């Protein structure tokens, strides 16, 4: 079964739906949101158009080296994005993020491709690029929330952290409550989404596969596995990033450095 294409006229008709939220923004006097919405949609259209172009060539070349380089480029962009959204200094956080995101994406992604899908060529661009893209995109949000929670907690409860150290706790023991809180808060949305998946919400991945002609049973199995690998990779990425970032965040006396970019 072939996927039904969407004509450019159909695209224009679909985009016309934006008139509804824009009209509501206008009636409520939210002119700023109108500009933000139209700018965001324009950026989305441009970026996805360019994505379609380069994915076409990536699929045609189907080179393992090119595919890995492309994934590393995605990870680099994600790392700088996380740094910007957390307002953490780049010299502090970029390298830990590169290690965490790339390590988790490659480890979990290749495990899925090799042992779950049993692919003879796991670097095949048809599978490798989409899987790595899904993992990187989901890990990004978890890392933003986790890093913000970790450093916000350390800055807010600096005295408690120093009290722990002063009473004989090791550095690992003193930061454990902050790491625990960061993991709990950042992964709570993932757990909630997994819990309601299927009955309350039907993921876009399942809908896309079914519209593309995949049997519902196969689409559902893919979604189950994607939910598991996204959760596992996000956990691994955040822990790895925190591990390496922690080593760069304190001075020789155990005091938290100035890690935030001042407004």
PDB file of C-alpha atoms in Angstrom:
ATOM      1  CA  UNK A   1       0.000   0.000   0.000  1.00  0.00           C
ATOM      2  CA  UNK A   2       1.479   3.354  -1.037  1.00  0.00           C
ATOM      3  CA  UNK A   3       1.279   6.433   1.154  1.00  0.00           C
ATOM      4  CA  UNK A   4      -1.153   9.036  -0.161  1.00  0.00           C
ATOM      5  CA  UNK A   5       0.821  12.121  -1.135  1.00  0.00           C
ATOM      6  CA  UNK A   6      -0.269  15.595  -0.033  1.00  0.00           C
ATOM      7  CA  UNK A   7      -0.457  18.099  -2.863  1.00  0.00           C
ATOM      8  CA  UNK A   8       0.762  21.670  -2.456  1.00  0.00           C
ATOM      9  CA  UNK A   9      -2.856  22.798  -2.650  1.00  0.00           C
ATOM     10  CA  UNK A  10      -3.674  20.364   0.155  1.00  0.00           C
ATOM     11  CA  UNK A  11      -0.750  21.768   2.161  1.00  0.00           C
ATOM     12  CA  UNK A  12      -2.132  25.286   1.704  1.00  0.00           C
ATOM     13  CA  UNK A  13      -5.593  24.143   2.811  1.00  0.00           C
ATOM     14  CA  UNK A  14      -4.052  22.520   5.879  1.00  0.00           C
ATOM     15  CA  UNK A  15      -2.047  25.625   6.750  1.00  0.00           C
ATOM     16  CA  UNK A  16      -5.289  27.623   6.594  1.00  0.00           C
ATOM     17  CA  UNK A  17      -6.222  26.016   9.929  1.00  0.00           C
ATOM     18  CA  UNK A  18      -3.715  28.385  11.535  1.00  0.00           C
ATOM     19  CA  UNK A  19      -6.269  31.136  10.971  1.00  0.00           C
ATOM     20  CA  UNK A  20      -8.231  29.796  13.970  1.00  0.00           C
ATOM     21  CA  UNK A  21      -5.536  30.264  16.682  1.00  0.00           C
ATOM     22  CA  UNK A  22      -4.321  33.485  15.018  1.00  0.00           C
ATOM     23  CA  UNK A  23      -7.858  34.912  15.112  1.00  0.00           C
ATOM     24  CA  UNK A  24      -8.214  33.941  18.792  1.00  0.00           C
ATOM     25  CA  UNK A  25      -4.852  35.571  19.599  1.00  0.00           C
ATOM     26  CA  UNK A  26      -6.036  38.707  17.781  1.00  0.00           C
ATOM     27  CA  UNK A  27      -9.337  38.839  19.664  1.00  0.00           C
ATOM     28  CA  UNK A  28      -7.516  38.424  22.990  1.00  0.00           C
ATOM     29  CA  UNK A  29      -5.019  41.148  22.148  1.00  0.00           C
ATOM     30  CA  UNK A  30      -2.086  38.722  22.047  1.00  0.00           C
ATOM     31  CA  UNK A  31      -0.276  40.267  19.095  1.00  0.00           C
ATOM     32  CA  UNK A  32       3.082  38.958  20.290  1.00  0.00           C
ATOM     33  CA  UNK A  33       1.829  35.359  20.133  1.00  0.00           C
ATOM     34  CA  UNK A  34       0.647  35.912  16.552  1.00  0.00           C
ATOM     35  CA  UNK A  35       4.154  36.909  15.492  1.00  0.00           C
ATOM     36  CA  UNK A  36       5.744  34.055  17.452  1.00  0.00           C
ATOM     37  CA  UNK A  37       3.343  31.519  15.929  1.00  0.00           C
ATOM     38  CA  UNK A  38       3.846  32.653  12.346  1.00  0.00           C
ATOM     39  CA  UNK A  39       7.626  32.824  12.807  1.00  0.00           C
ATOM     40  CA  UNK A  40       7.695  29.337  14.340  1.00  0.00           C
ATOM     41  CA  UNK A  41       5.599  27.872  11.512  1.00  0.00           C
ATOM     42  CA  UNK A  42       7.771  29.556   8.870  1.00  0.00           C
ATOM     43  CA  UNK A  43      10.906  28.153  10.508  1.00  0.00           C
ATOM     44  CA  UNK A  44       9.330  24.707  10.726  1.00  0.00           C
ATOM     45  CA  UNK A  45       8.414  24.721   7.028  1.00  0.00           C
ATOM     46  CA  UNK A  46      11.902  25.835   5.983  1.00  0.00           C
ATOM     47  CA  UNK A  47      13.707  23.413   8.280  1.00  0.00           C
ATOM     48  CA  UNK A  48      11.569  20.423   7.319  1.00  0.00           C
ATOM     49  CA  UNK A  49      11.903  21.275   3.620  1.00  0.00           C
ATOM     50  CA  UNK A  50      15.691  21.293   3.986  1.00  0.00           C
ATOM     51  CA  UNK A  51      15.484  18.101   6.065  1.00  0.00           C
ATOM     52  CA  UNK A  52      13.630  16.375   3.224  1.00  0.00           C
ATOM     53  CA  UNK A  53      16.351  17.432   0.789  1.00  0.00           C
ATOM     54  CA  UNK A  54      19.353  16.254   2.778  1.00  0.00           C
ATOM     55  CA  UNK A  55      17.660  13.040   3.924  1.00  0.00           C
ATOM     56  CA  UNK A  56      17.076  12.201   0.287  1.00  0.00           C
ATOM     57  CA  UNK A  57      20.813  12.389  -0.385  1.00  0.00           C
ATOM     58  CA  UNK A  58      21.727  10.613   2.850  1.00  0.00           C
ATOM     59  CA  UNK A  59      19.470   7.723   1.856  1.00  0.00           C
ATOM     60  CA  UNK A  60      20.953   7.647  -1.653  1.00  0.00           C
ATOM     61  CA  UNK A  61      24.567   7.627  -0.421  1.00  0.00           C
ATOM     62  CA  UNK A  62      23.796   5.219   2.448  1.00  0.00           C
ATOM     63  CA  UNK A  63      27.375   5.494   3.724  1.00  0.00           C
ATOM     64  CA  UNK A  64      28.003   4.339   7.320  1.00  0.00           C
ATOM     65  CA  UNK A  65      30.650   7.054   7.789  1.00  0.00           C
ATOM     66  CA  UNK A  66      28.404   9.810   6.467  1.00  0.00           C
ATOM     67  CA  UNK A  67      25.530   8.541   8.636  1.00  0.00           C
ATOM     68  CA  UNK A  68      27.660   8.534  11.801  1.00  0.00           C
ATOM     69  CA  UNK A  69      28.999  12.012  11.013  1.00  0.00           C
ATOM     70  CA  UNK A  70      25.451  13.241  10.525  1.00  0.00           C
ATOM     71  CA  UNK A  71      24.412  11.812  13.903  1.00  0.00           C
ATOM     72  CA  UNK A  72      27.404  13.498  15.575  1.00  0.00           C
ATOM     73  CA  UNK A  73      26.354  16.765  13.938  1.00  0.00           C
ATOM     74  CA  UNK A  74      22.818  16.309  15.338  1.00  0.00           C
ATOM     75  CA  UNK A  75      24.296  15.670  18.780  1.00  0.00           C
ATOM     76  CA  UNK A  76      26.483  18.777  18.531  1.00  0.00           C
ATOM     77  CA  UNK A  77      23.492  20.950  17.611  1.00  0.00           C
ATOM     78  CA  UNK A  78      21.476  19.389  20.458  1.00  0.00           C
ATOM     79  CA  UNK A  79      24.323  20.070  22.916  1.00  0.00           C
ATOM     80  CA  UNK A  80      24.485  23.757  22.041  1.00  0.00           C
ATOM     81  CA  UNK A  81      20.680  23.930  22.201  1.00  0.00           C
ATOM     82  CA  UNK A  82      20.654  22.474  25.719  1.00  0.00           C
ATOM     83  CA  UNK A  83      23.413  24.871  26.768  1.00  0.00           C
ATOM     84  CA  UNK A  84      21.404  27.830  25.508  1.00  0.00           C
ATOM     85  CA  UNK A  85      18.156  26.763  27.173  1.00  0.00           C
ATOM     86  CA  UNK A  86      19.800  26.031  30.532  1.00  0.00           C
ATOM     87  CA  UNK A  87      21.985  29.184  30.442  1.00  0.00           C
ATOM     88  CA  UNK A  88      24.928  27.074  31.579  1.00  0.00           C
ATOM     89  CA  UNK A  89      28.386  28.142  30.457  1.00  0.00           C
ATOM     90  CA  UNK A  90      29.386  26.344  27.266  1.00  0.00           C
ATOM     91  CA  UNK A  91      32.928  25.605  28.436  1.00  0.00           C
ATOM     92  CA  UNK A  92      31.361  23.760  31.376  1.00  0.00           C
ATOM     93  CA  UNK A  93      28.546  21.804  29.763  1.00  0.00           C
ATOM     94  CA  UNK A  94      29.159  21.241  26.038  1.00  0.00           C
ATOM     95  CA  UNK A  95      31.715  18.422  26.351  1.00  0.00           C
ATOM     96  CA  UNK A  96      29.686  16.526  29.011  1.00  0.00           C
ATOM     97  CA  UNK A  97      26.617  16.885  26.784  1.00  0.00           C
ATOM     98  CA  UNK A  98      28.485  15.631  23.725  1.00  0.00           C
ATOM     99  CA  UNK A  99      29.638  12.589  25.708  1.00  0.00           C
ATOM    100  CA  UNK A 100      26.224  11.939  27.233  1.00  0.00           C
ATOM    101  CA  UNK A 101      24.077  12.403  24.141  1.00  0.00           C
ATOM    102  CA  UNK A 102      26.361  10.663  21.644  1.00  0.00           C
ATOM    103  CA  UNK A 103      27.201   7.798  24.006  1.00  0.00           C
ATOM    104  CA  UNK A 104      23.577   7.118  24.918  1.00  0.00           C
ATOM    105  CA  UNK A 105      22.266   7.475  21.353  1.00  0.00           C
ATOM    106  CA  UNK A 106      24.873   5.160  19.842  1.00  0.00           C
ATOM    107  CA  UNK A 107      24.783   2.578  22.658  1.00  0.00           C
ATOM    108  CA  UNK A 108      21.002   2.271  22.917  1.00  0.00           C
ATOM    109  CA  UNK A 109      20.332   2.890  19.215  1.00  0.00           C
ATOM    110  CA  UNK A 110      22.780   0.238  18.020  1.00  0.00           C
ATOM    111  CA  UNK A 111      21.469  -2.218  20.627  1.00  0.00           C
ATOM    112  CA  UNK A 112      17.964  -1.709  19.182  1.00  0.00           C
ATOM    113  CA  UNK A 113      19.100  -2.037  15.575  1.00  0.00           C
ATOM    114  CA  UNK A 114      21.355  -5.054  16.171  1.00  0.00           C
ATOM    115  CA  UNK A 115      19.496  -7.134  18.756  1.00  0.00           C
ATOM    116  CA  UNK A 116      15.854  -6.072  18.483  1.00  0.00           C
ATOM    117  CA  UNK A 117      15.511  -5.557  14.720  1.00  0.00           C
ATOM    118  CA  UNK A 118      18.339  -8.024  13.942  1.00  0.00           C
ATOM    119  CA  UNK A 119      19.559  -5.891  11.052  1.00  0.00           C
ATOM    120  CA  UNK A 120      22.587  -7.225   9.154  1.00  0.00           C
ATOM    121  CA  UNK A 121      23.616  -3.625   8.417  1.00  0.00           C
ATOM    122  CA  UNK A 122      22.704  -1.462  11.457  1.00  0.00           C
ATOM    123  CA  UNK A 123      24.161   1.680   9.840  1.00  0.00           C
ATOM    124  CA  UNK A 124      21.651   1.506   6.973  1.00  0.00           C
ATOM    125  CA  UNK A 125      20.427   5.108   6.691  1.00  0.00           C
ATOM    126  CA  UNK A 126      16.778   4.011   6.408  1.00  0.00           C
ATOM    127  CA  UNK A 127      16.905   2.787  10.024  1.00  0.00           C
ATOM    128  CA  UNK A 128      19.989   4.396  11.577  1.00  0.00           C
ATOM    129  CA  UNK A 129      19.155   8.061  10.867  1.00  0.00           C
ATOM    130  CA  UNK A 130      15.488   7.998  12.042  1.00  0.00           C
ATOM    131  CA  UNK A 131      16.253   6.012  15.209  1.00  0.00           C
ATOM    132  CA  UNK A 132      19.144   8.282  16.179  1.00  0.00           C
ATOM    133  CA  UNK A 133      17.032  11.339  15.387  1.00  0.00           C
ATOM    134  CA  UNK A 134      14.179  10.153  17.620  1.00  0.00           C
ATOM    135  CA  UNK A 135      16.578   9.396  20.481  1.00  0.00           C
ATOM    136  CA  UNK A 136      18.454  12.689  20.209  1.00  0.00           C
ATOM    137  CA  UNK A 137      15.286  14.776  20.055  1.00  0.00           C
ATOM    138  CA  UNK A 138      13.787  13.151  23.147  1.00  0.00           C
ATOM    139  CA  UNK A 139      17.025  13.153  25.143  1.00  0.00           C
ATOM    140  CA  UNK A 140      17.372  16.891  24.547  1.00  0.00           C
ATOM    141  CA  UNK A 141      14.234  17.772  26.531  1.00  0.00           C
ATOM    142  CA  UNK A 142      15.141  15.436  29.395  1.00  0.00           C
ATOM    143  CA  UNK A 143      18.642  16.902  29.659  1.00  0.00           C
ATOM    144  CA  UNK A 144      17.338  20.484  29.700  1.00  0.00           C
ATOM    145  CA  UNK A 145      14.965  19.744  32.570  1.00  0.00           C
ATOM    146  CA  UNK A 146      17.445  17.545  34.435  1.00  0.00           C
ATOM    147  CA  UNK A 147      20.337  20.003  34.270  1.00  0.00           C
ATOM    148  CA  UNK A 148      18.133  22.933  35.280  1.00  0.00           C
ATOM    149  CA  UNK A 149      16.811  20.964  38.259  1.00  0.00           C
ATOM    150  CA  UNK A 150      20.301  19.842  39.314  1.00  0.00           C
ATOM    151  CA  UNK A 151      21.981  23.254  39.206  1.00  0.00           C
ATOM    152  CA  UNK A 152      18.962  25.170  40.474  1.00  0.00           C
ATOM    153  CA  UNK A 153      18.900  22.852  43.491  1.00  0.00           C
ATOM    154  CA  UNK A 154      22.614  23.254  44.152  1.00  0.00           C
ATOM    155  CA  UNK A 155      22.397  27.036  43.965  1.00  0.00           C
ATOM    156  CA  UNK A 156      19.229  27.254  46.052  1.00  0.00           C
ATOM    157  CA  UNK A 157      20.414  24.791  48.707  1.00  0.00           C
ATOM    158  CA  UNK A 158      24.120  25.620  48.708  1.00  0.00           C
ATOM    159  CA  UNK A 159      24.221  25.729  52.523  1.00  0.00           C
ATOM    160  CA  UNK A 160      22.723  22.238  52.796  1.00  0.00           C
ATOM    161  CA  UNK A 161      25.309  20.925  50.338  1.00  0.00           C
ATOM    162  CA  UNK A 162      28.171  22.498  52.343  1.00  0.00           C
ATOM    163  CA  UNK A 163      26.605  21.220  55.582  1.00  0.00           C
ATOM    164  CA  UNK A 164      26.686  17.674  54.193  1.00  0.00           C
ATOM    165  CA  UNK A 165      30.350  18.026  53.274  1.00  0.00           C
ATOM    166  CA  UNK A 166      31.187  19.564  56.641  1.00  0.00           C
ATOM    167  CA  UNK A 167      29.628  16.611  58.434  1.00  0.00           C
ATOM    168  CA  UNK A 168      31.800  14.051  56.738  1.00  0.00           C
ATOM    169  CA  UNK A 169      29.792  13.230  53.614  1.00  0.00           C
ATOM    170  CA  UNK A 170      31.762  12.493  50.472  1.00  0.00           C
ATOM    171  CA  UNK A 171      31.177  14.625  47.388  1.00  0.00           C
ATOM    172  CA  UNK A 172      29.150  11.814  45.810  1.00  0.00           C
ATOM    173  CA  UNK A 173      26.966  11.529  48.922  1.00  0.00           C
ATOM    174  CA  UNK A 174      26.451  15.313  49.092  1.00  0.00           C
ATOM    175  CA  UNK A 175      25.246  15.647  45.501  1.00  0.00           C
ATOM    176  CA  UNK A 176      23.149  12.463  45.537  1.00  0.00           C
ATOM    177  CA  UNK A 177      19.898  14.236  46.640  1.00  0.00           C
ATOM    178  CA  UNK A 178      20.296  16.736  43.787  1.00  0.00           C
ATOM    179  CA  UNK A 179      20.970  14.019  41.220  1.00  0.00           C
ATOM    180  CA  UNK A 180      17.986  12.041  42.489  1.00  0.00           C
ATOM    181  CA  UNK A 181      15.717  15.085  42.212  1.00  0.00           C
ATOM    182  CA  UNK A 182      16.989  15.882  38.698  1.00  0.00           C
ATOM    183  CA  UNK A 183      16.314  12.346  37.473  1.00  0.00           C
ATOM    184  CA  UNK A 184      12.907  12.166  39.139  1.00  0.00           C
ATOM    185  CA  UNK A 185      11.665  15.474  37.732  1.00  0.00           C
ATOM    186  CA  UNK A 186      13.077  15.121  34.209  1.00  0.00           C
ATOM    187  CA  UNK A 187      11.877  11.547  33.636  1.00  0.00           C
ATOM    188  CA  UNK A 188       8.446  11.928  35.252  1.00  0.00           C
ATOM    189  CA  UNK A 189       6.871  13.175  31.962  1.00  0.00           C
ATOM    190  CA  UNK A 190       8.342  10.167  30.118  1.00  0.00           C
ATOM    191  CA  UNK A 191       6.832   7.756  32.637  1.00  0.00           C
ATOM    192  CA  UNK A 192       3.470   9.528  32.445  1.00  0.00           C
ATOM    193  CA  UNK A 193       3.476   9.356  28.635  1.00  0.00           C
ATOM    194  CA  UNK A 194       4.315   5.654  28.675  1.00  0.00           C
ATOM    195  CA  UNK A 195       1.531   4.971  31.179  1.00  0.00           C
ATOM    196  CA  UNK A 196      -1.216   6.480  28.971  1.00  0.00           C
ATOM    197  CA  UNK A 197       0.170   5.447  25.596  1.00  0.00           C
ATOM    198  CA  UNK A 198      -2.395   3.607  23.522  1.00  0.00           C
ATOM    199  CA  UNK A 199      -5.548   4.192  25.543  1.00  0.00           C
ATOM    200  CA  UNK A 200      -5.420   7.953  26.134  1.00  0.00           C
ATOM    201  CA  UNK A 201      -2.997   9.006  23.407  1.00  0.00           C
ATOM    202  CA  UNK A 202      -2.015   7.455  20.083  1.00  0.00           C
ATOM    203  CA  UNK A 203       1.606   8.415  19.324  1.00  0.00           C
ATOM    204  CA  UNK A 204       2.515  10.163  16.082  1.00  0.00           C
ATOM    205  CA  UNK A 205       4.878   7.299  15.237  1.00  0.00           C
ATOM    206  CA  UNK A 206       2.009   4.795  15.168  1.00  0.00           C
ATOM    207  CA  UNK A 207      -0.220   7.143  13.173  1.00  0.00           C
ATOM    208  CA  UNK A 208       2.564   7.877  10.693  1.00  0.00           C
ATOM    209  CA  UNK A 209       3.343   4.204  10.139  1.00  0.00           C
ATOM    210  CA  UNK A 210      -0.303   3.266   9.685  1.00  0.00           C
ATOM    211  CA  UNK A 211      -0.819   6.120   7.219  1.00  0.00           C
ATOM    212  CA  UNK A 212       2.317   4.905   5.448  1.00  0.00           C
ATOM    213  CA  UNK A 213       0.808   1.464   4.946  1.00  0.00           C
ATOM    214  CA  UNK A 214       2.265  -0.459   7.902  1.00  0.00           C
ATOM    215  CA  UNK A 215       0.008  -3.004   9.558  1.00  0.00           C
ATOM    216  CA  UNK A 216      -1.318  -1.736  12.937  1.00  0.00           C
ATOM    217  CA  UNK A 217       0.202  -4.691  14.810  1.00  0.00           C
ATOM    218  CA  UNK A 218       3.683  -3.944  13.480  1.00  0.00           C
ATOM    219  CA  UNK A 219       3.291  -0.210  14.117  1.00  0.00           C
ATOM    220  CA  UNK A 220       2.314  -0.887  17.733  1.00  0.00           C
ATOM    221  CA  UNK A 221       5.326  -3.162  18.310  1.00  0.00           C
ATOM    222  CA  UNK A 222       7.664  -0.494  16.953  1.00  0.00           C
ATOM    223  CA  UNK A 223       6.093   2.081  19.280  1.00  0.00           C
ATOM    224  CA  UNK A 224       6.541  -0.183  22.306  1.00  0.00           C
ATOM    225  CA  UNK A 225      10.223  -0.599  21.560  1.00  0.00           C
ATOM    226  CA  UNK A 226      10.707   3.098  20.779  1.00  0.00           C
ATOM    227  CA  UNK A 227       9.154   4.067  24.111  1.00  0.00           C
ATOM    228  CA  UNK A 228      11.563   1.758  25.938  1.00  0.00           C
ATOM    229  CA  UNK A 229      14.710   2.860  24.111  1.00  0.00           C
ATOM    230  CA  UNK A 230      13.805   6.560  24.408  1.00  0.00           C
ATOM    231  CA  UNK A 231      13.335   6.180  28.165  1.00  0.00           C
ATOM    232  CA  UNK A 232      16.548   4.171  28.594  1.00  0.00           C
ATOM    233  CA  UNK A 233      18.634   6.469  26.406  1.00  0.00           C
ATOM    234  CA  UNK A 234      17.302   9.581  28.158  1.00  0.00           C
ATOM    235  CA  UNK A 235      18.234   8.170  31.559  1.00  0.00           C
ATOM    236  CA  UNK A 236      21.693   7.172  30.350  1.00  0.00           C
ATOM    237  CA  UNK A 237      22.306  10.518  28.619  1.00  0.00           C
ATOM    238  CA  UNK A 238      21.338  12.545  31.689  1.00  0.00           C
ATOM    239  CA  UNK A 239      23.405  10.443  34.092  1.00  0.00           C
ATOM    240  CA  UNK A 240      26.466  10.556  31.846  1.00  0.00           C
ATOM    241  CA  UNK A 241      26.133  14.306  31.342  1.00  0.00           C
ATOM    242  CA  UNK A 242      25.738  14.929  35.080  1.00  0.00           C
ATOM    243  CA  UNK A 243      28.733  12.700  35.824  1.00  0.00           C
ATOM    244  CA  UNK A 244      31.085  14.647  33.568  1.00  0.00           C
ATOM    245  CA  UNK A 245      29.548  18.060  34.291  1.00  0.00           C
ATOM    246  CA  UNK A 246      29.892  17.488  38.032  1.00  0.00           C
ATOM    247  CA  UNK A 247      33.652  17.083  37.650  1.00  0.00           C
ATOM    248  CA  UNK A 248      33.882  20.540  36.059  1.00  0.00           C
ATOM    249  CA  UNK A 249      31.420  22.352  38.334  1.00  0.00           C
ATOM    250  CA  UNK A 250      33.313  22.520  41.630  1.00  0.00           C
ATOM    251  CA  UNK A 251      36.636  24.016  42.671  1.00  0.00           C
ATOM    252  CA  UNK A 252      39.363  22.276  44.683  1.00  0.00           C
ATOM    253  CA  UNK A 253      37.521  23.095  47.931  1.00  0.00           C
ATOM    254  CA  UNK A 254      34.234  21.559  46.797  1.00  0.00           C
ATOM    255  CA  UNK A 255      32.511  24.899  46.182  1.00  0.00           C
ATOM    256  CA  UNK A 256      30.161  25.298  43.228  1.00  0.00           C
ATOM    257  CA  UNK A 257      31.672  27.473  40.504  1.00  0.00           C
ATOM    258  CA  UNK A 258      29.832  30.252  38.705  1.00  0.00           C
ATOM    259  CA  UNK A 259      28.109  27.946  36.213  1.00  0.00           C
ATOM    260  CA  UNK A 260      25.318  30.195  34.901  1.00  0.00           C
ATOM    261  CA  UNK A 261      25.527  32.869  32.245  1.00  0.00           C
ATOM    262  CA  UNK A 262      24.348  36.087  33.857  1.00  0.00           C
ATOM    263  CA  UNK A 263      21.463  37.902  32.166  1.00  0.00           C
TER     264      UNK A 263
END
